[in-house]
Every structure is written in structure tokens, then in C-alpha cells.
């Protein structure tokens, strides 16, 4: 394959195409002069920040458009990248006239002259408000879920697909003698060595998690009622743990069931939608 050298004119044309493509994708560009504190914003950046096409833009104006709580952090992040010449990544909130905040993410790097003197910062700004709102909603739902689980007198544990404990209720602390800080992040097998957990991909983009033991299992008549609210085989149990667990799984698009296994124990299985690593973002 032969490589052809591009002329300066061709390079300029490609650069223009890249810029237009980025603007069309909703990615704004910015380019501040460090000596004059003047700031160039592309059309997309101006729209995102709510600044008219003719209005002059400066570093001070940029800071004034942020929520007050984010201004000092933005100043420190930008100045901190100039001195060592490092790139920076900043998520901050814009202050809207209606009183609401709007999340954006600015990324940039330092440009120096031929003598190594810092000239300007250049980078892009992205609209991440939708992702941040979703993150906040998920955190709120997680908080509500933890509040519900803490009210259940039965021991409640939440594990991920690798059987690593993510939630450890107060009732579980009392039953197993471990504090939450000791249990979170460790495999559930530390509580019950005879308990084995595994996961595997199944149809329709789902993952099936299986947890089984080698205990006594359960009779057929008990199996039919396991997930019914207030059904329990314990003298002090309330019979709501498995019912709530199934409701949570179903609310996330999965299902949960139980069955006896060949080792004469019980197997609990549930499915959930698979989430790929590349779909997860840094919440900073």
C-alpha cells in the first residue's frame, strides 16, 4: 500500500472537515489565549453556554457562567494544567436563567511555542447533562433500595455477577458477625463456604447468576411458595426477603426462580440485562 504525502492545503482541508464533523456531532471547541485571557468559542460551544455569536468571550465570563460551587474547582483545574503542561478533564455545571443546572464536560491540553513557553489551551466541550441526570437518578434509586433493605429483619445481601458483596444489611451483620466494612468487596463464600455462585451469558443480552448450596434443599410444597409475601419457614422470619428480591429483579427487566439441585441442596437463579464495560462512564 503506497502512502501519498499530503500538501499543506490538503491538511488544512482535512482539518476543516474534522472541525465541521465535530461541530455537527455536538462537540464544541474552545481556545483561550493565556496572555490576554481572551477566549475563542466555536458556534456549538456558544450555544451550549448560552452566549450569542457576537458577544466577546473571556475567561472571567466562562467562570461567571458556572454554578458558584464549581468556579473555584474549575480555576484550580485549568491553572493546574498550565504549570506542569498536563491535559485536564473537568465536569462542571452551567447556571441557567431558569435556576436549573446543566452539566458539561471540558477536556483540553496545553499548546506551547517553539521555545516551550505556554501559549494557549485548546480543547473540546461536551454536553453530558443527560448522563449526569441518569447517574443521579440511579444513585437516588440505590439509596431508596438500601433504605428498604435495611428495614427488613431478615439478613439481606446484594452481590454482583462475580459473587462480590455490594450491600450488607444490619441484620446480616448480626447474623454472621461481620461488619459491613469487612464484607463489602469480598466474595459471599466467606460467609458460607458451601455456597457457590456463578454467572453465564444467556439469550437476549441477559446474564444469569446462579447461587447454590449443598444443604438440605426444600420440599416441593415449600418451593411453590418461596416467593410469596409473608411465606417463611423460620420461626422469627417475616417472609418478605425473597419476595422483595424478586420484585427488584423484575423491576430491572429480569426474573428470579429457585429449584433443587443434584447435590440435594437449593439453587437460586436470576437474570439481568448485561452491561458492557465500554458503556460505563466515569462519574467525575
C-alpha atoms as a printed R data frame, in Angstrom:
    type eleno elety resid chain resno       x       y      z
1   ATOM     1    CA   UNK     A     1   0.000   0.000  0.000
2   ATOM     2    CA   UNK     A     2   1.535   3.303 -1.114
3   ATOM     3    CA   UNK     A     3   1.296   6.348  1.160
4   ATOM     4    CA   UNK     A     4   0.985   9.728 -0.534
5   ATOM     5    CA   UNK     A     5   2.259  12.844  1.199
6   ATOM     6    CA   UNK     A     6  -0.385  15.489  1.791
7   ATOM     7    CA   UNK     A     7   0.225  19.118  0.926
8   ATOM     8    CA   UNK     A     8  -0.335  21.892  3.498
9   ATOM     9    CA   UNK     A     9  -3.513  22.813  1.614
10  ATOM    10    CA   UNK     A    10  -4.800  19.234  1.881
11  ATOM    11    CA   UNK     A    11  -4.001  19.162  5.589
12  ATOM    12    CA   UNK     A    12  -5.902  22.406  6.107
13  ATOM    13    CA   UNK     A    13  -8.888  20.989  4.212
14  ATOM    14    CA   UNK     A    14  -8.891  17.826  6.325
15  ATOM    15    CA   UNK     A    15  -8.620  19.922  9.481
16  ATOM    16    CA   UNK     A    16 -11.663  21.935  8.405
17  ATOM    17    CA   UNK     A    17 -13.590  18.710  7.759
18  ATOM    18    CA   UNK     A    18 -12.693  17.354 11.190
19  ATOM    19    CA   UNK     A    19 -13.840  20.575 12.842
20  ATOM    20    CA   UNK     A    20 -17.148  20.574 10.952
21  ATOM    21    CA   UNK     A    21 -17.709  16.926 11.802
22  ATOM    22    CA   UNK     A    22 -17.119  17.577 15.486
23  ATOM    23    CA   UNK     A    23 -19.444  20.589 15.458
24  ATOM    24    CA   UNK     A    24 -22.126  18.551 13.695
25  ATOM    25    CA   UNK     A    25 -21.831  15.895 16.401
26  ATOM    26    CA   UNK     A    26 -22.495  18.488 19.111
27  ATOM    27    CA   UNK     A    27 -18.858  18.810 20.205
28  ATOM    28    CA   UNK     A    28 -17.871  22.405 20.876
29  ATOM    29    CA   UNK     A    29 -14.352  23.786 20.551
30  ATOM    30    CA   UNK     A    30 -12.579  26.384 22.682
31  ATOM    31    CA   UNK     A    31  -9.175  28.049 22.516
32  ATOM    32    CA   UNK     A    32  -8.108  30.569 25.207
33  ATOM    33    CA   UNK     A    33  -5.093  32.888 24.900
34  ATOM    34    CA   UNK     A    34  -3.187  32.705 28.198
35  ATOM    35    CA   UNK     A    35  -1.616  36.133 27.876
36  ATOM    36    CA   UNK     A    36  -4.751  38.143 27.006
37  ATOM    37    CA   UNK     A    37  -7.301  35.853 28.731
38  ATOM    38    CA   UNK     A    38  -9.395  36.145 25.561
39  ATOM    39    CA   UNK     A    39 -11.318  33.016 24.754
40  ATOM    40    CA   UNK     A    40 -12.460  31.676 21.387
41  ATOM    41    CA   UNK     A    41 -15.574  29.511 21.373
42  ATOM    42    CA   UNK     A    42 -16.993  27.665 18.389
43  ATOM    43    CA   UNK     A    43 -20.662  28.092 17.456
44  ATOM    44    CA   UNK     A    44 -21.596  24.853 19.220
45  ATOM    45    CA   UNK     A    45 -19.766  25.908 22.386
46  ATOM    46    CA   UNK     A    46 -21.531  29.291 22.363
47  ATOM    47    CA   UNK     A    47 -24.925  27.610 22.050
48  ATOM    48    CA   UNK     A    48 -24.102  25.214 24.875
49  ATOM    49    CA   UNK     A    49 -23.063  28.060 27.179
50  ATOM    50    CA   UNK     A    50 -25.926  30.319 26.057
51  ATOM    51    CA   UNK     A    51 -23.679  33.068 24.639
52  ATOM    52    CA   UNK     A    52 -24.637  34.961 21.457
53  ATOM    53    CA   UNK     A    53 -22.454  34.803 18.348
54  ATOM    54    CA   UNK     A    54 -21.375  38.450 18.652
55  ATOM    55    CA   UNK     A    55 -20.676  38.586 22.395
56  ATOM    56    CA   UNK     A    56 -16.977  38.758 23.401
57  ATOM    57    CA   UNK     A    57 -15.857  35.765 25.426
58  ATOM    58    CA   UNK     A    58 -13.250  35.833 28.196
59  ATOM    59    CA   UNK     A    59 -12.012  33.508 30.907
60  ATOM    60    CA   UNK     A    60 -13.868  35.587 33.508
61  ATOM    61    CA   UNK     A    61 -17.122  35.264 31.539
62  ATOM    62    CA   UNK     A    62 -16.645  31.500 31.401
63  ATOM    63    CA   UNK     A    63 -16.289  31.319 35.190
64  ATOM    64    CA   UNK     A    64 -19.340  33.547 35.716
65  ATOM    65    CA   UNK     A    65 -21.495  31.109 33.722
66  ATOM    66    CA   UNK     A    66 -20.705  28.245 36.105
67  ATOM    67    CA   UNK     A    67 -22.517  27.404 39.292
68  ATOM    68    CA   UNK     A    68 -20.753  29.237 42.163
69  ATOM    69    CA   UNK     A    69 -19.734  25.970 43.832
70  ATOM    70    CA   UNK     A    70 -17.897  24.863 40.670
71  ATOM    71    CA   UNK     A    71 -15.944  28.057 39.897
72  ATOM    72    CA   UNK     A    72 -13.001  27.594 42.234
73  ATOM    73    CA   UNK     A    73 -12.581  23.957 41.193
74  ATOM    74    CA   UNK     A    74 -12.607  24.999 37.522
75  ATOM    75    CA   UNK     A    75  -9.965  27.677 38.166
76  ATOM    76    CA   UNK     A    76  -7.729  25.229 40.002
77  ATOM    77    CA   UNK     A    77  -8.130  22.549 37.329
78  ATOM    78    CA   UNK     A    78  -7.221  24.902 34.481
79  ATOM    79    CA   UNK     A    79  -4.314  26.602 36.282
80  ATOM    80    CA   UNK     A    80  -3.080  23.231 37.470
81  ATOM    81    CA   UNK     A    81  -2.774  22.045 33.863
82  ATOM    82    CA   UNK     A    82  -0.846  25.127 32.685
83  ATOM    83    CA   UNK     A    83   2.063  24.879 35.103
84  ATOM    84    CA   UNK     A    84   3.040  21.213 34.527
85  ATOM    85    CA   UNK     A    85   1.712  21.224 30.958
86  ATOM    86    CA   UNK     A    86  -0.699  18.384 31.599
87  ATOM    87    CA   UNK     A    87  -4.045  17.788 29.945
88  ATOM    88    CA   UNK     A    88  -7.194  18.224 32.007
89  ATOM    89    CA   UNK     A    89 -10.707  16.810 32.206
90  ATOM    90    CA   UNK     A    90 -13.357  18.858 34.014
91  ATOM    91    CA   UNK     A    91 -17.053  18.178 34.619
92  ATOM    92    CA   UNK     A    92 -18.957  21.242 35.841
93  ATOM    93    CA   UNK     A    93 -22.438  22.746 35.961
94  ATOM    94    CA   UNK     A    94 -23.660  25.732 33.955
95  ATOM    95    CA   UNK     A    95 -26.007  28.150 35.693
96  ATOM    96    CA   UNK     A    96 -29.228  28.562 33.692
97  ATOM    97    CA   UNK     A    97 -31.631  31.508 33.861
98  ATOM    98    CA   UNK     A    98 -34.472  29.225 34.954
99  ATOM    99    CA   UNK     A    99 -32.497  28.235 38.043
100 ATOM   100    CA   UNK     A   100 -31.582  24.761 36.833
101 ATOM   101    CA   UNK     A   101 -28.058  23.462 36.342
102 ATOM   102    CA   UNK     A   102 -26.737  21.912 33.126
103 ATOM   103    CA   UNK     A   103 -23.747  19.555 33.166
104 ATOM   104    CA   UNK     A   104 -20.905  19.914 30.652
105 ATOM   105    CA   UNK     A   105 -17.513  18.267 30.347
106 ATOM   106    CA   UNK     A   106 -14.451  20.223 29.166
107 ATOM   107    CA   UNK     A   107 -11.272  18.479 28.055
108 ATOM   108    CA   UNK     A   108  -8.122  20.177 26.851
109 ATOM   109    CA   UNK     A   109  -4.349  20.314 26.671
110 ATOM   110    CA   UNK     A   110  -1.601  22.943 26.654
111 ATOM   111    CA   UNK     A   111  -0.046  24.320 23.468
112 ATOM   112    CA   UNK     A   112   3.483  25.781 23.643
113 ATOM   113    CA   UNK     A   113   5.553  27.835 21.230
114 ATOM   114    CA   UNK     A   114   8.880  26.623 19.772
115 ATOM   115    CA   UNK     A   115  10.693  27.772 22.917
116 ATOM   116    CA   UNK     A   116   8.397  25.800 25.190
117 ATOM   117    CA   UNK     A   117   6.514  28.825 26.504
118 ATOM   118    CA   UNK     A   118   2.808  28.120 27.210
119 ATOM   119    CA   UNK     A   119   0.674  29.909 24.623
120 ATOM   120    CA   UNK     A   120  -2.845  28.638 24.934
121 ATOM   121    CA   UNK     A   121  -5.106  25.832 25.982
122 ATOM   122    CA   UNK     A   122  -7.188  24.098 23.350
123 ATOM   123    CA   UNK     A   123  -9.881  21.514 23.710
124 ATOM   124    CA   UNK     A   124 -13.493  20.485 23.413
125 ATOM   125    CA   UNK     A   125 -16.652  20.774 25.482
126 ATOM   126    CA   UNK     A   126 -19.359  18.099 25.605
127 ATOM   127    CA   UNK     A   127 -22.954  18.133 26.790
128 ATOM   128    CA   UNK     A   128 -23.177  15.410 29.489
129 ATOM   129    CA   UNK     A   129 -26.345  16.605 31.206
130 ATOM   130    CA   UNK     A   130 -28.367  13.543 30.187
131 ATOM   131    CA   UNK     A   131 -25.736  11.142 31.515
132 ATOM   132    CA   UNK     A   132 -25.413  13.047 34.791
133 ATOM   133    CA   UNK     A   133 -29.194  13.142 35.326
134 ATOM   134    CA   UNK     A   134 -29.356   9.393 34.753
135 ATOM   135    CA   UNK     A   135 -26.484   8.877 37.189
136 ATOM   136    CA   UNK     A   136 -28.256  10.981 39.824
137 ATOM   137    CA   UNK     A   137 -31.492   9.042 39.308
138 ATOM   138    CA   UNK     A   138 -29.665   5.734 39.728
139 ATOM   139    CA   UNK     A   139 -27.988   6.942 42.916
140 ATOM   140    CA   UNK     A   140 -31.359   8.058 44.266
141 ATOM   141    CA   UNK     A   141 -32.922   4.703 43.438
142 ATOM   142    CA   UNK     A   142 -29.981   2.905 45.036
143 ATOM   143    CA   UNK     A   143 -30.439   4.980 48.177
144 ATOM   144    CA   UNK     A   144 -34.135   4.129 48.285
145 ATOM   145    CA   UNK     A   145 -33.333   0.449 47.758
146 ATOM   146    CA   UNK     A   146 -30.829   0.436 50.611
147 ATOM   147    CA   UNK     A   147 -33.369   2.133 52.881
148 ATOM   148    CA   UNK     A   148 -35.915  -0.575 52.070
149 ATOM   149    CA   UNK     A   149 -33.429  -3.404 52.586
150 ATOM   150    CA   UNK     A   150 -32.388  -2.001 55.966
151 ATOM   151    CA   UNK     A   151 -35.975  -2.203 57.217
152 ATOM   152    CA   UNK     A   152 -36.185  -5.956 56.576
153 ATOM   153    CA   UNK     A   153 -35.437  -8.007 59.697
154 ATOM   154    CA   UNK     A   154 -34.073 -10.897 57.624
155 ATOM   155    CA   UNK     A   155 -30.413 -10.886 56.560
156 ATOM   156    CA   UNK     A   156 -30.108  -9.189 53.142
157 ATOM   157    CA   UNK     A   157 -27.024  -9.308 50.918
158 ATOM   158    CA   UNK     A   158 -26.599  -7.882 47.401
159 ATOM   159    CA   UNK     A   159 -23.891  -9.451 45.209
160 ATOM   160    CA   UNK     A   160 -22.666  -8.735 41.683
161 ATOM   161    CA   UNK     A   161 -22.119 -11.250 38.872
162 ATOM   162    CA   UNK     A   162 -18.830 -12.392 40.444
163 ATOM   163    CA   UNK     A   163 -20.484 -13.041 43.816
164 ATOM   164    CA   UNK     A   164 -18.783  -9.972 45.303
165 ATOM   165    CA   UNK     A   165 -20.874  -8.418 48.063
166 ATOM   166    CA   UNK     A   166 -22.143  -4.894 47.308
167 ATOM   167    CA   UNK     A   167 -24.642  -4.476 50.149
168 ATOM   168    CA   UNK     A   168 -24.628  -5.920 53.666
169 ATOM   169    CA   UNK     A   169 -27.603  -5.107 55.890
170 ATOM   170    CA   UNK     A   170 -27.584  -4.573 59.632
171 ATOM   171    CA   UNK     A   171 -29.495  -7.832 60.105
172 ATOM   172    CA   UNK     A   172 -26.771  -9.631 58.154
173 ATOM   173    CA   UNK     A   173 -24.139  -8.116 60.438
174 ATOM   174    CA   UNK     A   174 -25.940  -9.524 63.449
175 ATOM   175    CA   UNK     A   175 -26.415 -12.944 61.897
176 ATOM   176    CA   UNK     A   176 -22.891 -13.526 60.578
177 ATOM   177    CA   UNK     A   177 -20.840 -11.389 62.967
178 ATOM   178    CA   UNK     A   178 -19.114  -9.327 60.268
179 ATOM   179    CA   UNK     A   179 -19.281  -5.537 59.980
180 ATOM   180    CA   UNK     A   180 -20.342  -4.026 56.659
181 ATOM   181    CA   UNK     A   181 -16.836  -2.632 56.058
182 ATOM   182    CA   UNK     A   182 -15.383  -6.138 56.437
183 ATOM   183    CA   UNK     A   183 -17.806  -7.730 53.993
184 ATOM   184    CA   UNK     A   184 -18.262  -5.224 51.135
185 ATOM   185    CA   UNK     A   185 -15.961  -6.075 48.226
186 ATOM   186    CA   UNK     A   186 -15.399  -9.683 49.301
187 ATOM   187    CA   UNK     A   187 -16.839 -12.911 47.920
188 ATOM   188    CA   UNK     A   188 -20.052 -14.131 49.519
189 ATOM   189    CA   UNK     A   189 -18.427 -17.533 50.043
190 ATOM   190    CA   UNK     A   190 -16.642 -16.077 53.100
191 ATOM   191    CA   UNK     A   191 -19.986 -16.280 54.894
192 ATOM   192    CA   UNK     A   192 -20.946 -19.737 53.722
193 ATOM   193    CA   UNK     A   193 -18.049 -21.809 52.325
194 ATOM   194    CA   UNK     A   194 -20.502 -24.369 50.974
195 ATOM   195    CA   UNK     A   195 -22.238 -21.656 48.920
196 ATOM   196    CA   UNK     A   196 -21.168 -21.430 45.267
197 ATOM   197    CA   UNK     A   197 -22.064 -18.598 42.870
198 ATOM   198    CA   UNK     A   198 -21.529 -18.440 39.118
199 ATOM   199    CA   UNK     A   199 -22.752 -16.478 36.107
200 ATOM   200    CA   UNK     A   200 -23.097 -17.040 32.381
201 ATOM   201    CA   UNK     A   201 -24.468 -15.147 29.363
202 ATOM   202    CA   UNK     A   202 -27.877 -16.273 28.140
203 ATOM   203    CA   UNK     A   203 -30.190 -15.236 25.311
204 ATOM   204    CA   UNK     A   204 -31.443 -11.719 24.532
205 ATOM   205    CA   UNK     A   205 -28.451  -9.917 26.056
206 ATOM   206    CA   UNK     A   206 -29.068 -11.215 29.574
207 ATOM   207    CA   UNK     A   207 -26.755 -12.646 32.224
208 ATOM   208    CA   UNK     A   208 -27.867 -15.491 34.509
209 ATOM   209    CA   UNK     A   209 -26.473 -15.606 38.046
210 ATOM   210    CA   UNK     A   210 -26.749 -18.892 39.950
211 ATOM   211    CA   UNK     A   211 -26.204 -19.427 43.676
212 ATOM   212    CA   UNK     A   212 -26.395 -22.988 45.025
213 ATOM   213    CA   UNK     A   213 -25.521 -24.853 48.185
214 ATOM   214    CA   UNK     A   214 -25.193 -28.452 49.335
215 ATOM   215    CA   UNK     A   215 -27.635 -28.190 52.218
216 ATOM   216    CA   UNK     A   216 -30.997 -29.840 52.694
217 ATOM   217    CA   UNK     A   217 -32.810 -28.148 49.815
218 ATOM   218    CA   UNK     A   218 -36.548 -27.607 50.153
219 ATOM   219    CA   UNK     A   219 -39.681 -29.758 49.701
220 ATOM   220    CA   UNK     A   220 -41.833 -29.299 46.604
221 ATOM   221    CA   UNK     A   221 -44.666 -27.658 48.549
222 ATOM   222    CA   UNK     A   222 -42.231 -25.104 50.001
223 ATOM   223    CA   UNK     A   223 -40.728 -24.398 46.591
224 ATOM   224    CA   UNK     A   224 -44.111 -23.335 45.211
225 ATOM   225    CA   UNK     A   225 -44.491 -20.697 47.906
226 ATOM   226    CA   UNK     A   226 -40.931 -19.429 48.364
227 ATOM   227    CA   UNK     A   227 -41.520 -16.068 46.667
228 ATOM   228    CA   UNK     A   228 -44.919 -15.362 48.165
229 ATOM   229    CA   UNK     A   229 -45.040 -12.392 50.506
230 ATOM   230    CA   UNK     A   230 -45.038 -13.348 54.212
231 ATOM   231    CA   UNK     A   231 -44.309 -17.030 53.497
232 ATOM   232    CA   UNK     A   232 -41.499 -18.261 55.758
233 ATOM   233    CA   UNK     A   233 -40.125 -21.476 57.227
234 ATOM   234    CA   UNK     A   234 -38.369 -19.630 60.071
235 ATOM   235    CA   UNK     A   235 -39.871 -19.017 63.486
236 ATOM   236    CA   UNK     A   236 -38.692 -15.378 63.523
237 ATOM   237    CA   UNK     A   237 -38.778 -14.634 59.784
238 ATOM   238    CA   UNK     A   238 -41.226 -12.230 58.154
239 ATOM   239    CA   UNK     A   239 -41.221 -13.874 54.732
240 ATOM   240    CA   UNK     A   240 -40.544 -10.710 52.723
241 ATOM   241    CA   UNK     A   241 -36.883 -11.087 51.727
242 ATOM   242    CA   UNK     A   242 -37.312 -13.318 48.673
243 ATOM   243    CA   UNK     A   243 -40.487 -11.503 47.618
244 ATOM   244    CA   UNK     A   244 -38.700  -8.139 47.602
245 ATOM   245    CA   UNK     A   245 -35.655  -9.646 45.885
246 ATOM   246    CA   UNK     A   246 -37.802 -10.958 43.038
247 ATOM   247    CA   UNK     A   247 -39.597  -7.602 42.735
248 ATOM   248    CA   UNK     A   248 -36.258  -5.782 42.429
249 ATOM   249    CA   UNK     A   249 -35.001  -8.215 39.784
250 ATOM   250    CA   UNK     A   250 -38.217  -7.925 37.755
251 ATOM   251    CA   UNK     A   251 -38.136  -4.119 38.000
252 ATOM   252    CA   UNK     A   252 -34.766  -4.275 36.198
253 ATOM   253    CA   UNK     A   253 -36.102  -6.496 33.412
254 ATOM   254    CA   UNK     A   254 -35.020  -9.870 34.774
255 ATOM   255    CA   UNK     A   255 -36.596 -12.837 36.524
256 ATOM   256    CA   UNK     A   256 -35.811 -14.964 39.586
257 ATOM   257    CA   UNK     A   257 -36.609 -18.568 40.484
258 ATOM   258    CA   UNK     A   258 -35.453 -21.449 42.709
259 ATOM   259    CA   UNK     A   259 -35.012 -25.189 42.221
260 ATOM   260    CA   UNK     A   260 -33.491 -28.217 43.913
261 ATOM   261    CA   UNK     A   261 -30.083 -29.369 42.663
262 ATOM   262    CA   UNK     A   262 -28.310 -32.724 42.274
263 ATOM   263    CA   UNK     A   263 -26.282 -32.161 45.461
264 ATOM   264    CA   UNK     A   264 -29.567 -32.239 47.416
265 ATOM   265    CA   UNK     A   265 -29.274 -28.517 48.042
266 ATOM   266    CA   UNK     A   266 -31.100 -25.473 46.684
267 ATOM   267    CA   UNK     A   267 -30.234 -23.344 43.647
268 ATOM   268    CA   UNK     A   268 -31.437 -19.779 43.217
269 ATOM   269    CA   UNK     A   269 -31.133 -18.195 39.798
270 ATOM   270    CA   UNK     A   270 -31.859 -14.741 38.441
271 ATOM   271    CA   UNK     A   271 -31.278 -12.911 35.172
272 ATOM   272    CA   UNK     A   272 -30.451  -9.268 34.486
273 ATOM   273    CA   UNK     A   273 -29.574  -7.265 31.347
274 ATOM   274    CA   UNK     A   274 -25.856  -7.436 30.590
275 ATOM   275    CA   UNK     A   275 -23.854  -4.189 30.798
276 ATOM   276    CA   UNK     A   276 -20.630  -3.947 28.778
277 ATOM   277    CA   UNK     A   277 -17.570  -2.196 30.221
278 ATOM   278    CA   UNK     A   278 -17.450   0.374 27.405
279 ATOM   279    CA   UNK     A   279 -20.965   1.573 28.265
280 ATOM   280    CA   UNK     A   280 -19.835   2.620 31.766
281 ATOM   281    CA   UNK     A   281 -18.545   6.164 32.190
282 ATOM   282    CA   UNK     A   282 -16.517   7.921 34.787
283 ATOM   283    CA   UNK     A   283 -18.911   9.772 37.035
284 ATOM   284    CA   UNK     A   284 -16.493  12.568 37.966
